Tab-separated table of C-alpha atoms in Angstrom:
chain	number	residue	atom	x	y	z
A	870	MET	CA	85.525	101.997	86.862
A	871	THR	CA	86.389	100.343	83.498
A	872	SER	CA	89.328	101.252	81.290
A	873	ALA	CA	87.326	100.549	78.021
A	874	VAL	CA	88.971	102.162	74.981
A	875	LEU	CA	86.881	104.060	72.361
A	876	ALA	CA	87.883	105.309	69.114
A	877	THR	CA	89.061	108.800	68.850
A	878	PRO	CA	86.605	111.241	67.475
A	879	THR	CA	87.296	112.842	64.233
A	880	HIS	CA	87.414	116.494	65.666
A	881	VAL	CA	90.200	115.539	68.028
A	882	ALA	CA	93.651	116.423	66.385
A	883	PRO	CA	96.210	113.496	66.591
A	884	GLU	CA	98.714	115.679	68.484
A	885	ARG	CA	96.401	116.117	71.379
A	886	VAL	CA	95.953	112.212	71.846
A	887	VAL	CA	97.776	110.572	74.812
A	888	ASP	CA	97.069	106.846	75.347
A	889	ILE	CA	96.886	106.797	79.020
A	890	ASP	CA	94.694	105.609	81.953
A	891	ILE	CA	94.230	108.349	84.505
A	892	TYR	CA	93.882	105.670	87.203
A	893	ALA	CA	97.152	104.049	86.213
A	894	LEU	CA	99.707	106.290	84.833
A	895	PRO	CA	103.118	104.956	83.866
A	896	GLY	CA	105.343	105.352	86.795
A	897	GLN	CA	102.378	106.040	89.268
A	898	SER	CA	103.230	102.932	91.485
A	899	ASP	CA	106.653	104.535	92.325
A	900	ASP	CA	105.469	107.878	92.703
A	901	PHE	CA	101.820	109.302	92.196
A	902	HIS	CA	102.657	112.958	91.946
A	903	ALA	CA	105.932	112.557	89.865
A	904	ALA	CA	103.791	110.408	87.312
A	905	TRP	CA	101.383	113.353	87.053
A	906	ARG	CA	104.289	115.897	86.697
A	907	THR	CA	105.933	113.926	84.200
A	908	LEU	CA	102.680	113.769	82.053
A	909	GLN	CA	102.300	117.305	82.373
A	910	ASP	CA	105.653	118.469	81.527
A	911	GLY	CA	105.899	119.660	77.790
A	912	ALA	CA	102.410	118.429	77.218
A	913	PRO	CA	99.567	120.629	75.746
A	914	PRO	CA	97.280	122.213	78.178
A	915	ILE	CA	94.549	119.871	77.227
A	916	VAL	CA	94.756	116.460	75.803
A	917	TRP	CA	92.380	113.537	74.647
A	918	THR	CA	92.780	109.858	75.890
A	919	PRO	CA	90.599	107.038	74.507
A	920	ARG	CA	90.896	105.237	77.798
A	921	ASN	CA	88.110	105.031	80.271
A	922	GLU	CA	85.407	105.553	77.401
A	923	GLY	CA	87.320	108.519	76.108
A	924	HIS	CA	87.803	112.008	77.752
A	925	TRP	CA	89.629	115.110	77.738
A	926	ILE	CA	92.307	115.982	80.348
A	927	ALA	CA	93.150	119.361	81.593
A	928	LEU	CA	97.227	119.560	82.385
A	929	SER	CA	97.694	123.064	82.541
A	930	GLY	CA	96.866	124.472	86.073
A	931	GLU	CA	95.120	127.606	84.434
A	932	VAL	CA	93.209	125.603	82.202
A	933	LEU	CA	92.264	123.074	85.137
A	934	ALA	CA	91.094	125.998	87.173
A	935	GLU	CA	88.964	127.425	84.592
A	936	VAL	CA	87.140	124.223	83.905
A	937	GLN	CA	86.768	123.599	87.525
A	938	SER	CA	85.129	127.196	88.135
A	939	ASP	CA	83.387	127.978	84.998
A	940	TYR	CA	79.913	126.304	85.713
A	941	GLU	CA	78.367	128.116	82.795
A	942	ARG	CA	80.299	126.045	80.091
A	943	PHE	CA	81.620	123.030	82.299
A	944	SER	CA	78.756	121.433	84.359
A	945	ASN	CA	79.015	119.364	87.452
A	946	ARG	CA	76.174	116.976	86.361
A	947	ILE	CA	78.804	114.149	85.841
A	948	ILE	CA	81.949	114.235	87.787
A	949	VAL	CA	83.266	110.689	87.836
A	950	ILE	CA	85.000	108.944	84.922
A	951	PRO	CA	84.167	106.854	82.938
A	952	LYS	CA	80.857	108.484	81.941
A	953	SER	CA	78.869	105.352	82.337
A	954	VAL	CA	79.878	105.325	86.055
A	955	GLY	CA	79.503	108.967	86.666
A	956	ALA	CA	76.002	109.048	85.280
A	957	GLN	CA	75.115	106.728	88.395
A	958	HIS	CA	76.558	109.192	91.040
A	959	GLY	CA	73.882	111.864	91.447
A	960	LEU	CA	74.862	112.986	94.838
A	961	ILE	CA	74.493	116.454	95.934
A	962	PRO	CA	75.703	119.162	95.983
A	963	THR	CA	78.554	117.789	93.947
A	964	THR	CA	76.678	117.148	90.950
A	965	ILE	CA	74.322	120.174	90.552
A	966	ASP	CA	75.347	123.573	89.252
A	967	PRO	CA	74.489	126.981	90.611
A	968	PRO	CA	72.067	128.630	91.062
A	969	GLU	CA	70.344	125.343	92.337
A	970	HIS	CA	73.140	124.201	94.292
A	971	ARG	CA	73.728	127.325	96.276
A	972	PRO	CA	71.262	126.435	99.303
A	973	TYR	CA	72.879	122.900	99.604
A	974	ARG	CA	76.162	124.336	99.695
A	975	LYS	CA	75.194	127.197	102.142
A	976	LEU	CA	73.793	124.264	104.366
A	977	LEU	CA	77.360	122.438	104.364
A	978	ASN	CA	79.194	125.894	104.711
A	979	ASP	CA	77.255	126.717	107.883
A	980	ALA	CA	77.771	123.342	109.216
A	981	MET	CA	81.711	123.294	108.628
A	982	SER	CA	82.307	127.100	109.181
A	983	LEU	CA	85.809	128.061	110.481
A	984	ALA	CA	84.404	129.099	113.782
A	985	LYS	CA	83.033	125.578	114.317
A	986	VAL	CA	86.065	123.830	113.280
A	987	ARG	CA	88.153	126.052	115.762
A	988	ARG	CA	85.876	124.840	118.509
A	989	MET	CA	86.822	121.301	117.740
A	990	HIS	CA	90.654	121.949	117.748
A	991	GLU	CA	90.979	120.530	121.487
A	992	SER	CA	88.912	117.336	120.659
A	993	ILE	CA	90.919	116.889	117.581
A	994	ARG	CA	94.286	117.652	119.625
A	995	GLN	CA	93.172	115.023	122.077
A	996	THR	CA	92.196	112.303	119.429
A	997	ALA	CA	95.776	112.656	117.831
A	998	ALA	CA	97.589	112.544	121.008
A	999	GLU	CA	95.789	109.318	122.323
A	1000	LEU	CA	96.463	107.685	119.136
A	1001	ILE	CA	100.040	108.654	118.947
A	1002	ASP	CA	100.659	107.567	122.672
A	1003	GLY	CA	99.482	104.379	122.034
A	1004	PHE	CA	102.302	103.299	119.804
A	1005	VAL	CA	105.191	105.908	120.555
A	1006	ASP	CA	106.974	103.403	122.889
A	1007	ALA	CA	107.115	100.856	120.406
A	1008	GLY	CA	109.421	102.371	118.154
A	1009	ARG	CA	107.385	101.559	114.929
A	1010	CYS	CA	103.735	101.794	113.636
A	1011	ASP	CA	101.777	100.893	110.629
A	1012	PHE	CA	100.938	104.444	110.042
A	1013	THR	CA	98.326	103.752	107.353
A	1014	HIS	CA	96.402	101.168	109.536
A	1015	ASP	CA	97.216	102.626	113.240
A	1016	TYR	CA	96.823	106.266	112.263
A	1017	ALA	CA	95.820	107.382	109.007
A	1018	ARG	CA	92.925	105.296	108.750
A	1019	VAL	CA	91.786	105.876	112.443
A	1020	PHE	CA	92.448	109.525	113.257
A	1021	PRO	CA	90.315	111.395	110.699
A	1022	LEU	CA	87.678	108.894	110.995
A	1023	ARG	CA	87.258	109.111	114.866
A	1024	ILE	CA	86.638	112.840	114.363
A	1025	PHE	CA	84.278	112.460	111.470
A	1026	MET	CA	82.191	109.711	112.993
A	1027	SER	CA	81.917	111.758	116.074
A	1028	LEU	CA	80.784	114.903	113.888
A	1029	VAL	CA	78.078	112.911	112.301
A	1030	ASP	CA	77.245	110.925	115.449
A	1031	LEU	CA	77.562	107.456	113.887
A	1032	PRO	CA	78.927	104.475	115.727
A	1033	ILE	CA	82.803	103.799	115.469
A	1034	ALA	CA	82.073	100.217	114.830
A	1035	ASP	CA	80.473	101.014	111.357
A	1036	VAL	CA	83.404	102.617	110.108
A	1037	GLU	CA	84.887	99.670	108.118
A	1038	ARG	CA	81.773	99.030	106.186
A	1039	ILE	CA	81.350	102.739	105.433
A	1040	ARG	CA	84.995	102.700	104.336
A	1041	HIS	CA	84.362	99.793	102.073
A	1042	TRP	CA	81.524	101.503	100.275
A	1043	ALA	CA	83.320	104.664	99.851
A	1044	GLU	CA	86.361	102.683	98.451
A	1045	CYS	CA	84.056	100.976	96.016
A	1046	MET	CA	82.862	104.333	94.759
A	1047	THR	CA	86.246	105.869	94.459
A	1048	ARG	CA	88.503	102.850	93.317
A	1049	PRO	CA	89.085	101.290	90.003
A	1050	ASN	CA	87.709	97.764	89.699
A	1051	PRO	CA	85.973	97.548	93.151
A	1052	PRO	CA	84.592	94.422	94.582
A	1053	MET	CA	81.193	96.064	94.736
A	1054	PRO	CA	79.715	97.739	91.658
A	1055	PHE	CA	79.482	101.643	92.088
A	1056	GLY	CA	75.525	101.494	91.820
A	1057	ALA	CA	75.555	98.574	94.477
A	1058	ALA	CA	77.813	100.776	96.889
A	1059	LYS	CA	75.633	103.576	96.405
A	1060	ARG	CA	72.589	101.773	97.427
A	1061	ALA	CA	74.334	100.283	100.524
A	1062	PHE	CA	74.970	103.799	101.727
A	1063	TYR	CA	71.290	104.844	101.324
A	1064	ASP	CA	69.996	101.516	102.941
A	1065	TYR	CA	72.481	102.374	105.918
A	1066	LEU	CA	71.470	106.004	106.062
A	1067	ALA	CA	67.657	105.822	105.637
A	1068	PRO	CA	66.943	104.971	109.261
A	1069	VAL	CA	69.413	107.515	110.342
A	1070	VAL	CA	67.935	110.337	108.332
A	1071	ALA	CA	64.495	109.189	109.564
A	1072	ALA	CA	65.414	109.306	113.213
A	1073	ARG	CA	67.434	112.582	113.036
A	1074	SER	CA	64.510	114.311	111.298
A	1075	ALA	CA	62.228	113.104	114.099
A	1076	ALA	CA	64.469	113.853	117.033
A	1077	PRO	CA	67.532	115.855	116.023
A	1078	GLY	CA	70.628	116.233	117.723
A	1079	GLU	CA	73.754	118.600	117.399
A	1080	ASP	CA	75.379	116.463	114.890
A	1081	LEU	CA	76.044	117.069	111.121
A	1082	ILE	CA	73.339	114.671	109.673
A	1083	SER	CA	70.843	116.337	112.090
A	1084	HIS	CA	71.867	119.733	110.726
A	1085	VAL	CA	71.362	118.525	107.197
A	1086	VAL	CA	67.841	117.224	107.723
A	1087	THR	CA	66.660	119.807	109.754
A	1088	ALA	CA	68.109	122.910	107.724
A	1089	ASP	CA	65.958	125.763	106.376
A	1090	MET	CA	66.051	125.390	102.572
A	1091	GLU	CA	64.634	128.631	101.704
A	1092	GLY	CA	61.389	127.715	103.288
A	1093	ARG	CA	61.362	124.016	103.328
A	1094	ARG	CA	63.358	120.924	104.673
A	1095	LEU	CA	65.490	118.383	102.369
A	1096	THR	CA	63.101	115.604	100.958
A	1097	THR	CA	64.450	112.241	101.888
A	1098	ASP	CA	65.959	111.578	98.660
A	1099	GLU	CA	67.936	115.014	99.084
A	1100	ALA	CA	68.913	114.104	102.731
A	1101	LEU	CA	70.329	110.599	101.527
A	1102	ALA	CA	72.050	111.864	98.520
A	1103	LEU	CA	73.785	114.832	100.451
A	1104	SER	CA	74.622	112.642	103.434
A	1105	THR	CA	76.144	110.005	101.494
A	1106	GLN	CA	78.402	112.682	99.627
A	1107	VAL	CA	79.479	113.761	103.266
A	1108	LEU	CA	80.386	110.379	104.278
A	1109	ILE	CA	82.244	109.565	101.097
A	1110	ALA	CA	84.360	112.819	101.594
A	1111	GLY	CA	84.710	112.295	105.291
A	1112	VAL	CA	86.306	108.893	105.057
A	1113	ASP	CA	88.843	109.041	102.093
A	1114	THR	CA	90.573	112.229	101.446
A	1115	VAL	CA	92.393	113.387	104.542
A	1116	VAL	CA	93.260	109.452	105.124
A	1117	ASN	CA	95.206	109.318	101.981
A	1118	PHE	CA	96.715	112.765	102.012
A	1119	LEU	CA	98.298	111.924	105.387
A	1120	GLY	CA	99.918	108.833	103.691
A	1121	PHE	CA	101.611	110.985	101.119
A	1122	LEU	CA	102.545	113.587	103.608
A	1123	PHE	CA	104.220	111.336	105.976
A	1124	LEU	CA	106.048	109.377	103.407
A	1125	HIS	CA	107.428	112.541	102.242
A	1126	LEU	CA	108.490	113.470	105.828
A	1127	ALA	CA	110.078	110.000	106.490
A	1128	THR	CA	112.358	110.728	103.522
A	1129	HIS	CA	113.027	114.543	103.677
A	1130	ASP	CA	114.621	115.344	106.942
A	1131	ASP	CA	114.910	119.053	106.280
A	1132	THR	CA	111.125	119.420	105.693
A	1133	ARG	CA	110.514	117.461	108.807
A	1134	ARG	CA	112.725	119.519	111.007
A	1135	GLU	CA	111.480	122.757	109.557
A	1136	LEU	CA	107.811	121.833	110.570
A	1137	ALA	CA	109.085	120.649	114.033
A	1138	ALA	CA	110.296	123.994	114.860
A	1139	MET	CA	106.760	125.766	114.111
A	1140	SER	CA	104.162	126.915	116.403
A	1141	SER	CA	100.658	125.564	116.090
A	1142	SER	CA	99.636	128.670	114.052
A	1143	GLY	CA	102.614	128.162	111.906
A	1144	LEU	CA	101.796	124.599	111.073
A	1145	LEU	CA	98.305	125.703	110.250
A	1146	THR	CA	99.792	128.363	107.648
A	1147	ALA	CA	102.221	125.805	106.508
A	1148	SER	CA	99.481	123.206	105.592
A	1149	ASN	CA	98.519	125.350	102.449
A	1150	GLU	CA	102.239	124.341	101.116
A	1151	LEU	CA	101.569	120.753	101.867
A	1152	PHE	CA	98.084	120.610	100.320
A	1153	ARG	CA	99.528	122.252	97.166
A	1154	ARG	CA	102.312	119.730	97.100
A	1155	PHE	CA	100.059	116.562	97.626
A	1156	GLY	CA	96.785	117.098	95.834
A	1157	LEU	CA	95.273	113.684	95.199
A	1158	VAL	CA	91.638	113.916	93.785
A	1159	ILE	CA	90.534	113.219	90.135
A	1160	ILE	CA	87.371	114.397	89.040
A	1161	ALA	CA	85.568	115.725	85.911
A	1162	ARG	CA	83.300	118.251	84.468
A	1163	ILE	CA	80.951	117.606	81.509
A	1164	VAL	CA	80.821	120.157	78.483
A	1165	ARG	CA	77.651	122.091	78.169
A	1166	GLU	CA	77.904	123.138	74.466
A	1167	ASP	CA	80.164	122.627	71.311
A	1168	MET	CA	83.113	125.383	71.653
A	1169	GLU	CA	86.514	126.217	71.059
A	1170	PHE	CA	88.795	125.874	74.143
A	1171	HIS	CA	92.478	126.468	74.416
A	1172	GLY	CA	93.177	125.118	70.752
A	1173	VAL	CA	90.711	122.170	70.804
A	1174	ARG	CA	87.128	121.669	69.637
A	1175	LEU	CA	85.077	120.505	72.576
A	1176	LYS	CA	81.807	118.808	71.870
A	1177	ALA	CA	78.590	118.901	74.199
A	1178	GLY	CA	78.488	115.935	76.359
A	1179	GLU	CA	82.236	115.101	76.596
A	1180	LEU	CA	84.217	114.884	79.935
A	1181	VAL	CA	87.021	116.987	80.900
A	1182	CYS	CA	89.135	115.267	83.730
A	1183	ILE	CA	90.485	117.648	86.211
A	1184	PRO	CA	93.138	115.985	88.193
A	1185	THR	CA	93.540	118.541	91.040
A	1186	GLN	CA	97.298	117.630	91.651
A	1187	VAL	CA	98.459	119.127	88.248
A	1188	HIS	CA	97.436	122.793	89.468
A	1189	GLY	CA	99.904	122.925	92.245
A	1190	LEU	CA	102.472	120.813	90.337
A	1191	ASP	CA	102.422	123.302	87.464
A	1192	ALA	CA	105.923	124.860	87.180
A	1193	ARG	CA	104.284	127.857	85.201
A	1194	ILE	CA	102.566	128.666	88.431
A	1195	ASN	CA	104.626	127.405	91.063
A	1196	ALA	CA	108.339	127.418	90.542
A	1197	CYS	CA	110.048	124.087	91.497
A	1198	PRO	CA	106.824	122.637	92.188
A	1199	MET	CA	108.090	119.329	93.481
A	1200	ASP	CA	109.762	120.865	96.169
A	1201	VAL	CA	107.943	121.797	99.680
A	1202	ASP	CA	109.060	125.196	100.219
A	1203	PHE	CA	107.280	127.030	103.274
A	1204	SER	CA	108.757	130.196	102.080
A	1205	ARG	CA	106.808	130.123	98.805
A	1206	ARG	CA	104.384	133.087	98.496
A	1207	SER	CA	100.637	132.454	97.853
A	1208	GLY	CA	101.265	128.752	96.470
A	1209	ARG	CA	98.387	128.392	94.061
A	1210	HIS	CA	96.388	124.984	93.780
A	1211	SER	CA	93.102	123.247	93.462
A	1212	THR	CA	93.339	120.504	96.174
A	1213	PHE	CA	90.048	121.918	97.771
A	1214	GLY	CA	88.664	122.787	94.471
A	1215	SER	CA	87.810	126.376	93.200
A	1216	GLY	CA	84.846	128.470	92.361
A	1217	PRO	CA	81.391	127.585	93.464
A	1218	HIS	CA	82.255	124.096	94.520
A	1219	MET	CA	85.254	124.768	96.942
A	1220	CYS	CA	85.449	122.010	99.374
A	1221	PRO	CA	83.155	123.037	102.524
A	1222	GLY	CA	85.539	120.563	104.581
A	1223	GLN	CA	88.653	122.302	103.910
A	1224	GLU	CA	89.064	124.062	107.357
A	1225	LEU	CA	88.376	120.623	109.168
A	1226	ALA	CA	90.992	119.102	106.872
A	1227	ARG	CA	93.583	121.825	107.511
A	1228	ALA	CA	93.174	121.443	111.284
A	1229	GLU	CA	93.532	117.938	111.071
A	1230	VAL	CA	96.739	117.857	109.209
A	1231	ALA	CA	98.135	120.731	111.163
A	1232	ILE	CA	97.259	119.300	114.748
A	1233	THR	CA	98.558	115.781	113.602
A	1234	LEU	CA	101.989	117.567	112.865
A	1235	GLU	CA	102.009	119.277	115.975
A	1236	GLN	CA	101.199	116.214	118.169
A	1237	TRP	CA	103.377	113.954	116.264
A	1238	LEU	CA	106.628	116.039	115.821
A	1239	ARG	CA	106.484	116.760	119.413
A	1240	ARG	CA	106.744	113.143	120.399
A	1241	ILE	CA	108.494	111.799	117.175
A	1242	PRO	CA	110.606	114.270	115.827
A	1243	ASP	CA	112.575	111.827	113.617
A	1244	PHE	CA	111.390	108.740	111.739
A	1245	ARG	CA	112.160	106.648	108.742
A	1246	VAL	CA	110.226	104.388	106.429
A	1247	ALA	CA	110.488	100.755	107.642
A	1248	ALA	CA	111.436	97.837	105.452
A	1249	ASP	CA	108.174	96.179	105.549
A	1250	ALA	CA	106.348	99.188	104.151
A	1251	ASP	CA	104.361	99.165	100.798
A	1252	THR	CA	105.050	102.583	99.694
A	1253	ARG	CA	103.649	101.867	96.243
A	1254	CYS	CA	100.884	104.114	94.903
A	1255	SER	CA	97.554	103.290	93.737
A	1256	GLY	CA	95.187	105.312	91.680
A	1257	GLY	CA	91.566	106.071	91.796
A	1258	ILE	CA	89.326	108.996	92.305
A	1259	VAL	CA	91.537	109.628	95.381
A	1260	GLY	CA	95.092	108.553	95.100
A	1261	GLN	CA	96.813	106.540	97.961
A	1262	VAL	CA	100.033	105.103	99.316
A	1263	ASN	CA	99.439	101.550	99.740
A	1264	ARG	CA	100.588	100.701	103.214
A	1265	LEU	CA	103.140	103.092	105.084
A	1266	VAL	CA	105.098	101.572	108.163
A	1267	LEU	CA	107.317	104.021	110.002
A	1268	GLU	CA	109.872	103.282	112.666
A	1269	TRP	CA	111.940	105.467	114.957
A	1270	ASP	CA	114.589	105.181	117.532
A	1271	ARG	CA	113.087	104.806	121.218
């Protein structure tokens, strides 16, 4: 990504201009979510920044949900900021709109259905238990390295039937496509994914198994199969989503639990089904993905003039943190009724992996709190936060009494 600053267009009113970089908000290092809440508080529902080649930012939860869902006015053709980088993205189904995207989306929905995820619960539970049992007696762990970066990836690599030894290079390419100033340019990381997946796609097409990639390459797409290019684009999108989001969500969640005893103890008293229900409030509080939509045509929108081709940033965390929608939004409140958020998106591009993410988080809490009900942040942790398409806690180290 680049933080190139462009002149503000003449149709943008001065009172709508904020000179901020969405990947490096003031105060973000100390608290990613508080930084977004501060920006949102008292600001207009939609503002313009000249940073990252210039774009709009939806700061109201209602406006964000409208932009995210209304594909007739806001296209998914470019979803990454800045625009010059987003134009290189081209993965599916995230960068195509209805009705073209529907068969691709159905393919993923079928592969990640609630029934299929429920059948995975015991294997997810076993993976969580094995990892936690490996360090529980030590009285401390590097949570980021020993658990958050391992647990969801073991599950996901099993789901796609790829070698666990390949995790680090897949993670590296994914981070180069989701972090500012990566060591490998966005386009090069995308090519690396395609080069890696090309022989996998060919092999699964010829001899499919029961894995997710086999499902992708053999699915009936309204009387045809995916082309090789389509299979590579969709499989790359699946890998990026699978190796980044839950990893970083767990970092934010466990930092909060390590510093909020009441929330931790409330979760520890819950049943497995109760934890699954409670996960909605946690996902509301700790949204972390920043994407965009591109304006299809000139329009008046919530008091501003949008021009065709402009990008509107939709930082999903601001929906759940909007006090006009969720009272006391920075509090984790399990009695909250129907906490509204966009952590998994909304409309036709709702995340197909949300049921797996909910299960991974609920089962992590179940297994962790059963073994380690009380824990704290260790002195050698680096709890600073970093930005990107997906926010993160840099390095969370936890400790507990043995």
